[in-house]
Short mmCIF file of C-alpha atoms and ligand atoms in Angstrom, two decimals:
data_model
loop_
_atom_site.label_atom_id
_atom_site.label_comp_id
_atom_site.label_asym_id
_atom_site.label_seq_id
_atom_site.Cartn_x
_atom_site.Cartn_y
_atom_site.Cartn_z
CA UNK A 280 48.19 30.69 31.09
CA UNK A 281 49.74 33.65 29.85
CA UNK A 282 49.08 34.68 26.36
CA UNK A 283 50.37 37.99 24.12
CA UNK A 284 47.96 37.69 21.53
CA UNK A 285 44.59 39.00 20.85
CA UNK A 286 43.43 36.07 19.02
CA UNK A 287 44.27 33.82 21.59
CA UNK A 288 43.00 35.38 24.01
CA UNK A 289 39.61 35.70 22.07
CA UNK A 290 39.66 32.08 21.38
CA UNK A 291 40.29 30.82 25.01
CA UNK A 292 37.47 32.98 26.22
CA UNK A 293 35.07 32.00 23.66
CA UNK A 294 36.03 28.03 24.99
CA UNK A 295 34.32 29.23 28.41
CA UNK A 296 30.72 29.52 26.82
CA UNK A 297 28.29 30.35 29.70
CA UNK A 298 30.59 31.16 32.35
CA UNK A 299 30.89 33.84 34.03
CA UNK A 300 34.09 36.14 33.10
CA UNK A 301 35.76 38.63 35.55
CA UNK A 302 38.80 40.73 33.73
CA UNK A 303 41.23 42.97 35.98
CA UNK A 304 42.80 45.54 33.60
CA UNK A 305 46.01 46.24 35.08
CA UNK A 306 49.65 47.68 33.91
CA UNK A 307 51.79 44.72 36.15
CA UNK A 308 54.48 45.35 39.10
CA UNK A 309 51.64 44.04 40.88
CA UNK A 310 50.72 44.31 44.66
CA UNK A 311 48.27 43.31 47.28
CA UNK A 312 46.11 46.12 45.63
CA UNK A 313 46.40 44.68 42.66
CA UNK A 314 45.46 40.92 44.16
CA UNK A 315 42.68 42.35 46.18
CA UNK A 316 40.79 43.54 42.78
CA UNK A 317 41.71 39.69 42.03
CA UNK A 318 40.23 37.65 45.23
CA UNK A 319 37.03 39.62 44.63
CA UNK A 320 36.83 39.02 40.71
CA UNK A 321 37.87 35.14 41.91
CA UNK A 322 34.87 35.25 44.36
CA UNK A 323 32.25 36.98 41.87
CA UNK A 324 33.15 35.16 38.14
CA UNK A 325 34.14 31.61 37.17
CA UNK A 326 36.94 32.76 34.87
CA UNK A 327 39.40 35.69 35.60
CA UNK A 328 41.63 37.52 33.17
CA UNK A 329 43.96 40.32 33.90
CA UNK A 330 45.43 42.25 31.61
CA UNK A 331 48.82 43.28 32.20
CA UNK A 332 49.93 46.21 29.87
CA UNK A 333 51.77 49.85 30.19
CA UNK A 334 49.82 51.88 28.29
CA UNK A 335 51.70 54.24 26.30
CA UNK A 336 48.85 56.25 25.28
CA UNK A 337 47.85 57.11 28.49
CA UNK A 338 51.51 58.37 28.99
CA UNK A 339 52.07 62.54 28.78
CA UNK A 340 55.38 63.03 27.08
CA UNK A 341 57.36 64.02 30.41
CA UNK A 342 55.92 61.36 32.52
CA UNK A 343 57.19 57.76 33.76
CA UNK A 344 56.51 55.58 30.53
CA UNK A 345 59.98 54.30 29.81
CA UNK A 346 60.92 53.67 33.75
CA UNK A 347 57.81 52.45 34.88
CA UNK A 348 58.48 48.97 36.36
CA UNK A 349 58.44 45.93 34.69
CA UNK A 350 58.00 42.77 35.99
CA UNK A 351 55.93 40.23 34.32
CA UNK A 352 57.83 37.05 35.45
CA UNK A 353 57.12 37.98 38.83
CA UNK A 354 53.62 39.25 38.01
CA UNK A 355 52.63 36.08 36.78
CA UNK A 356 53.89 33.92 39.55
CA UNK A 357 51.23 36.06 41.65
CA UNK A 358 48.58 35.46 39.41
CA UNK A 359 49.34 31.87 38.95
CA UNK A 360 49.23 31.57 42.74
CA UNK A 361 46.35 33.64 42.99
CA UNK A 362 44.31 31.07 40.24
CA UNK A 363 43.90 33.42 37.79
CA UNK A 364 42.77 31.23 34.22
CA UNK A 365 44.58 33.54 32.00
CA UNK A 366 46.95 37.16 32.08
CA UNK A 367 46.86 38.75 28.61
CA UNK A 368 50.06 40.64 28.07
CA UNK A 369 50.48 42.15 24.46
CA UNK A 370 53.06 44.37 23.63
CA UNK A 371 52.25 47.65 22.35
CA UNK A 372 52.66 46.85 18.56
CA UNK A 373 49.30 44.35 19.44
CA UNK A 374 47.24 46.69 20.81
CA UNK A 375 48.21 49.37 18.23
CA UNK A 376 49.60 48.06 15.35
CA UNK A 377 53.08 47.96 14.37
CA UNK A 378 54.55 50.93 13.49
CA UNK A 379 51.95 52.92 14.23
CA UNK A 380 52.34 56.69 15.63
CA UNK A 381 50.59 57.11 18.62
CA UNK A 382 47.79 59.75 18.72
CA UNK A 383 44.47 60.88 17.65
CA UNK A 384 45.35 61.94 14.18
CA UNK A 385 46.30 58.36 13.39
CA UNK A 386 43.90 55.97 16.16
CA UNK A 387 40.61 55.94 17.04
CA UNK A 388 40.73 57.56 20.51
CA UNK A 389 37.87 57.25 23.44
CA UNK A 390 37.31 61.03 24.99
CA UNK A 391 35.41 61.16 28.15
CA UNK A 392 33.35 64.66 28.61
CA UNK A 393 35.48 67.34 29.61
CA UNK A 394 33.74 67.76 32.52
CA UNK A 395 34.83 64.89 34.20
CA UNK A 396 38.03 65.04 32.66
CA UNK A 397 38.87 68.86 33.30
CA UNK A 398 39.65 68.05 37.14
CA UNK A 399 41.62 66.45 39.48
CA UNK A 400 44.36 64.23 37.56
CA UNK A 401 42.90 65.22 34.52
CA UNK A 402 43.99 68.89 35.03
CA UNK A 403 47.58 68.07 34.79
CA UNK A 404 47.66 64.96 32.89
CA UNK A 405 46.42 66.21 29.70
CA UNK A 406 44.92 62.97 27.00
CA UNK A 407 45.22 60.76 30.38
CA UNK A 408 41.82 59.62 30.75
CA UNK A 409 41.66 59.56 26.71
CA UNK A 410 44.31 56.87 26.57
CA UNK A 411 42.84 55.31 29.52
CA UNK A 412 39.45 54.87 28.32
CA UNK A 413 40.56 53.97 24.61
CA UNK A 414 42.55 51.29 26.28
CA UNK A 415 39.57 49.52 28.88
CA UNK A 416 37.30 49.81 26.05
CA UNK A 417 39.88 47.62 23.57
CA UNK A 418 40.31 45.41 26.46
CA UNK A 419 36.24 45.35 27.24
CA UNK A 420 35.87 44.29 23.23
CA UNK A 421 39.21 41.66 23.17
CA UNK A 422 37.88 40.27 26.76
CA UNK A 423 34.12 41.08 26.54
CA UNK A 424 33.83 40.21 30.44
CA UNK A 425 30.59 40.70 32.46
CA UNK A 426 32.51 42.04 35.11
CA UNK A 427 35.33 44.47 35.35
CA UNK A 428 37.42 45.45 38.25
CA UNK A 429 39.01 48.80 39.24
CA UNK A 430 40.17 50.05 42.53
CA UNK A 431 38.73 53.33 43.93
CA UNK A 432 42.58 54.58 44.35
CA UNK A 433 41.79 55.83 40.94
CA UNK A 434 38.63 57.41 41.74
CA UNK A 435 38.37 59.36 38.86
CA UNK A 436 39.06 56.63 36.87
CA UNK A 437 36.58 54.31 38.18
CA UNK A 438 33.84 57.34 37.69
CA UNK A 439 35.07 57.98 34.36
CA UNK A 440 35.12 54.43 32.65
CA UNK A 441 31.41 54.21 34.60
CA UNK A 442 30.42 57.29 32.84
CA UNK A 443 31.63 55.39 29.17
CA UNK A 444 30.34 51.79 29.89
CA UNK A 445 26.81 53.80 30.19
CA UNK A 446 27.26 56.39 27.61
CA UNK A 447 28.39 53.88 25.48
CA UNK A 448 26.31 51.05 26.21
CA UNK A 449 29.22 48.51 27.38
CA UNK A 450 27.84 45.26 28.09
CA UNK A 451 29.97 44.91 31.31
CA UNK A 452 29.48 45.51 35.09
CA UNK A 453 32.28 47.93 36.91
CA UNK A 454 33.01 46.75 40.05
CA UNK A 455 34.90 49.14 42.81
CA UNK A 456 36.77 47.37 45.34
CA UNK A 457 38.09 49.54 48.31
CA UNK A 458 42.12 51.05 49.09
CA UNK A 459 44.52 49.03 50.20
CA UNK A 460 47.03 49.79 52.37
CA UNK A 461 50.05 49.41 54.06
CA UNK A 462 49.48 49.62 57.92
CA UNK A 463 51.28 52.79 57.91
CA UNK A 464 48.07 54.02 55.69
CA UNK A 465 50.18 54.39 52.58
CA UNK A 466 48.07 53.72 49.82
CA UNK A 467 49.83 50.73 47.70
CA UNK A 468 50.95 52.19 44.38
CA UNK A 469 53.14 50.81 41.77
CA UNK A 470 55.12 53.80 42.20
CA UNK A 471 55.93 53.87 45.56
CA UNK A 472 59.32 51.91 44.69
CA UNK A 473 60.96 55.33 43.36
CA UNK A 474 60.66 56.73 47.31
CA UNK A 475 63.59 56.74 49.65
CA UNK A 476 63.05 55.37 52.90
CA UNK A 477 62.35 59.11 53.91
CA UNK A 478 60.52 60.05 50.41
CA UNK A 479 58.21 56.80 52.48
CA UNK A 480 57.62 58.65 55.38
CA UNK A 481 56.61 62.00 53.72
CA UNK A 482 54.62 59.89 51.67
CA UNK A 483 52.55 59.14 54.87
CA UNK A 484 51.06 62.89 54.99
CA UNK A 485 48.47 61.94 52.18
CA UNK A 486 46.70 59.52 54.37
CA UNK A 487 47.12 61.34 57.48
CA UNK A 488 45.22 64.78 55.98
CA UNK A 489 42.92 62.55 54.36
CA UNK A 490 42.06 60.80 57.74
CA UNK A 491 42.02 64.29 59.45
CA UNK A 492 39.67 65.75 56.99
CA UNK A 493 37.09 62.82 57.64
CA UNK A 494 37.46 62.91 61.33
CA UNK A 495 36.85 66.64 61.06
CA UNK A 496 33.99 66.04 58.72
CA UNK A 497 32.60 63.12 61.61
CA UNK A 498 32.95 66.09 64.31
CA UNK A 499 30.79 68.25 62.31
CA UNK A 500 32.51 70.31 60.45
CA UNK A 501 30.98 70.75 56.66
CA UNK A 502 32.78 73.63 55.66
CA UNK A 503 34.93 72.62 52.58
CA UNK A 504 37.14 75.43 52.70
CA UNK A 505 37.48 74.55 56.64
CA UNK A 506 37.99 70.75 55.73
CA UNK A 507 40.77 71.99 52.99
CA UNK A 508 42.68 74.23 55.67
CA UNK A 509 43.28 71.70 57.60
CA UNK A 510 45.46 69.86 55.44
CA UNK A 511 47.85 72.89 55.47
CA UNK A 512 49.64 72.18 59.12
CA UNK A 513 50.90 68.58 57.14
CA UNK A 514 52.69 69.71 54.36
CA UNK A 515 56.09 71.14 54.70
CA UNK A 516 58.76 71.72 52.10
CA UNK A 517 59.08 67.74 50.84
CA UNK A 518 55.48 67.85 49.49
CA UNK A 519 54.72 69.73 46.34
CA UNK A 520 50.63 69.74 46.11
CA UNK A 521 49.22 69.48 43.10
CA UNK A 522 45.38 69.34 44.47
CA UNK A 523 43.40 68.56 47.60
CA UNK A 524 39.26 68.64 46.66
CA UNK A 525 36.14 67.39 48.32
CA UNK A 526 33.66 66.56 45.25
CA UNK A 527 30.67 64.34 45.05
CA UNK A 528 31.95 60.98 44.85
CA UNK A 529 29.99 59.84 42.55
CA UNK A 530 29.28 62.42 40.03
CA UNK A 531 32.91 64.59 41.09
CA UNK A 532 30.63 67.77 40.90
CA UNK A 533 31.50 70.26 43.49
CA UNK A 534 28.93 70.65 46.51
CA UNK A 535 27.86 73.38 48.45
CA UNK A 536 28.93 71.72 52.13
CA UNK A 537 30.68 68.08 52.55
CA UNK A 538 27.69 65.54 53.03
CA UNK A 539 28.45 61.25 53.48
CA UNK A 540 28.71 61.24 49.30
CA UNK A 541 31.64 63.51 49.63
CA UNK A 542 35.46 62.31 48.32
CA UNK A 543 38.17 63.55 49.58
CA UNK A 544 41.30 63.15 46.98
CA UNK A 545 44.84 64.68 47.12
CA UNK A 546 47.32 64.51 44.65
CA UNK A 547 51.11 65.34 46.11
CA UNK A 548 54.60 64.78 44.73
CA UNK A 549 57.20 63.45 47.49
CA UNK A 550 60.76 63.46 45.78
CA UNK A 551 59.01 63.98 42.40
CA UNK A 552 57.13 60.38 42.92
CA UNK A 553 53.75 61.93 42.22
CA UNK A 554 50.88 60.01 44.53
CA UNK A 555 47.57 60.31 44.64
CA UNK A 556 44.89 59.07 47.37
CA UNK A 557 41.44 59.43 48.58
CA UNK A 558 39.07 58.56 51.32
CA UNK A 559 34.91 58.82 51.76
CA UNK A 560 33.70 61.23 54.38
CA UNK A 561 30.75 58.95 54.88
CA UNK A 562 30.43 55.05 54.83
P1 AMP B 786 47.49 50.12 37.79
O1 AMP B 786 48.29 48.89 37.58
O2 AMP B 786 48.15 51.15 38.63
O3 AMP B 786 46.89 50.67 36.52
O4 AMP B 786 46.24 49.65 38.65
C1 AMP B 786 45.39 48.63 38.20
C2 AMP B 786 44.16 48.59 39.07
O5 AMP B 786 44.54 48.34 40.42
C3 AMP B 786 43.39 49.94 39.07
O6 AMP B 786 42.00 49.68 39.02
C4 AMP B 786 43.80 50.54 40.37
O7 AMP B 786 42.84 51.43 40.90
C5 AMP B 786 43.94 49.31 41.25
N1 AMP B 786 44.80 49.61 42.40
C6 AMP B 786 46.03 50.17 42.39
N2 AMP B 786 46.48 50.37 43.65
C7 AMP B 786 45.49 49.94 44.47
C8 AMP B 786 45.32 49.87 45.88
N3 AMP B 786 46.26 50.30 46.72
N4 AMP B 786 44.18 49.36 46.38
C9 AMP B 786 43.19 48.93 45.54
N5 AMP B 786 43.28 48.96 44.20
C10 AMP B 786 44.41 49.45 43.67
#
């Protein structure tokens, strides 16, 4: 079933009184990332929703709003197949109103604390998190799910819209379901159709410091300066880093030596595709 409006959706969900309701907020162009979040919410609820929806507010003004693909038709074949009960996709004017200038002198925004937000993707995507957290918490109210789904490929984001649901009292459950990727270790990403063949293969460095840095971490080293240098024999003049941190993975506080709670996460443009990944030093 796939529905635009809020009132519908609010309607069909309130038809599934006592059940169990799973909802995986996504923005579409879908992948086996995207379906993995899926399967699990199909094996934990009785009812899945996902939420299909480009966010504009999460946009900055020079990033990928406008070409960022599109491909609901498609997307909904995969959720149909997949057995998903219903994919909410409302167009901006629904979420926002019609008309309606986008920002916080006009909407009632959701801002994380800056300390959570003042790092990593945050740094360089200024109002990110605000437009990501106003969004899941519409979604959370339109949906009201017991579970929600997120993948830890957005590790900050999964930490962040923890951080709300308790400082905010959400009545839902965040559930983190692990990377997937292609065998190659490329982290699936939406984005990943702007690379060239070769923009592919440079892509491939991410994973491959990543893996480095926990098999250096497994030998023994703790160092995080000495986990961070390694990195630098990878990248060559097709990679423009933007960061590369080891943080507590669940609080993304910086420790004193890498322990099994540390994150590794690297953000890196290839062909000005900018990708991000991460991987746990421990289990
Ligand atoms: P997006 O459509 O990019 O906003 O992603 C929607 C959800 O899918 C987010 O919770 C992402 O973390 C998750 N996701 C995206 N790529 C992957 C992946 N390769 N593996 C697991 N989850 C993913």
């Amino acid at each position: 079933m796939l529905v635009h409006k809020t009132e519908e959706v609010k309607n069909t969900v309130k038809s599934w009184k006592g059940l169990k309701v799973g909802l995986v907020p996504t923005m579409g162009a879908l992948h086996e990332g995207h379906l993995s979040l899926i399967k699990k919410a199909k094996e934990t609820c009785d009812k899945v929703v996902v939420s299909i929806f480009v966010n504009p507010i999460q946009f900055g003004p020079a990033e990928d709003y406008d070409k960022y693909p599109r491909t609901l038709d498609k997307d909904f074949e995969l959720c149909t197949k997949e057995g998903v009960d219903l994919v909410f996709a409302p167009a901006p004017s629904e979420m926002y109103g019609e008309g309606q200038k986008l920002s916080n002198d006009t909407l009632t925004y959701v801002c994380p604390p800056f300390f959570y937000v003042n790092k990593l993707c945050g740094k360089t995507r200024t109002g990110h998190f605000d437009g990501v957290c106003t969004v899941v918490l519409k979604l959370f109210n339109i949906v009201r799910p017991d579970c929600a789904f997120f993948g830890q490929k957005d590790a900050q984001q999964v930490v962040i819209v923890k951080k709300m649901v308790k400082d905010l009292n959400v009545p839902v459950e965040i559930i983190q379901c692990p990377i997937v990727r292609e065998e190659s270790g490329l982290a699936l990403s939406s984005r990943n159709k702007y690379l060239s063949e070769e923009g592919r293969k440079n892509a491939l460095t991410l994973s491959r410091i990543l893996n480095n840095i926990r098999a250096c971490y497994k030998k023994g080293i703790t160092d995080i300066e000495a986990l961070k240098e390694t990195a630098y024999g990878y990248l060559t003049d097709k990679h423009d880093l933007e960061y590369l941190e080891i943080l507590d993975r669940n609080t993304l506080e910086e420790q004193e030596e890498a322990n099994n709670d540390s994150i590794a996460l690297i953000a890196c443009r290839v062909e000005n595709v900018r990708l991000i990944d991460n991987i746990y030093l421990g289990e």
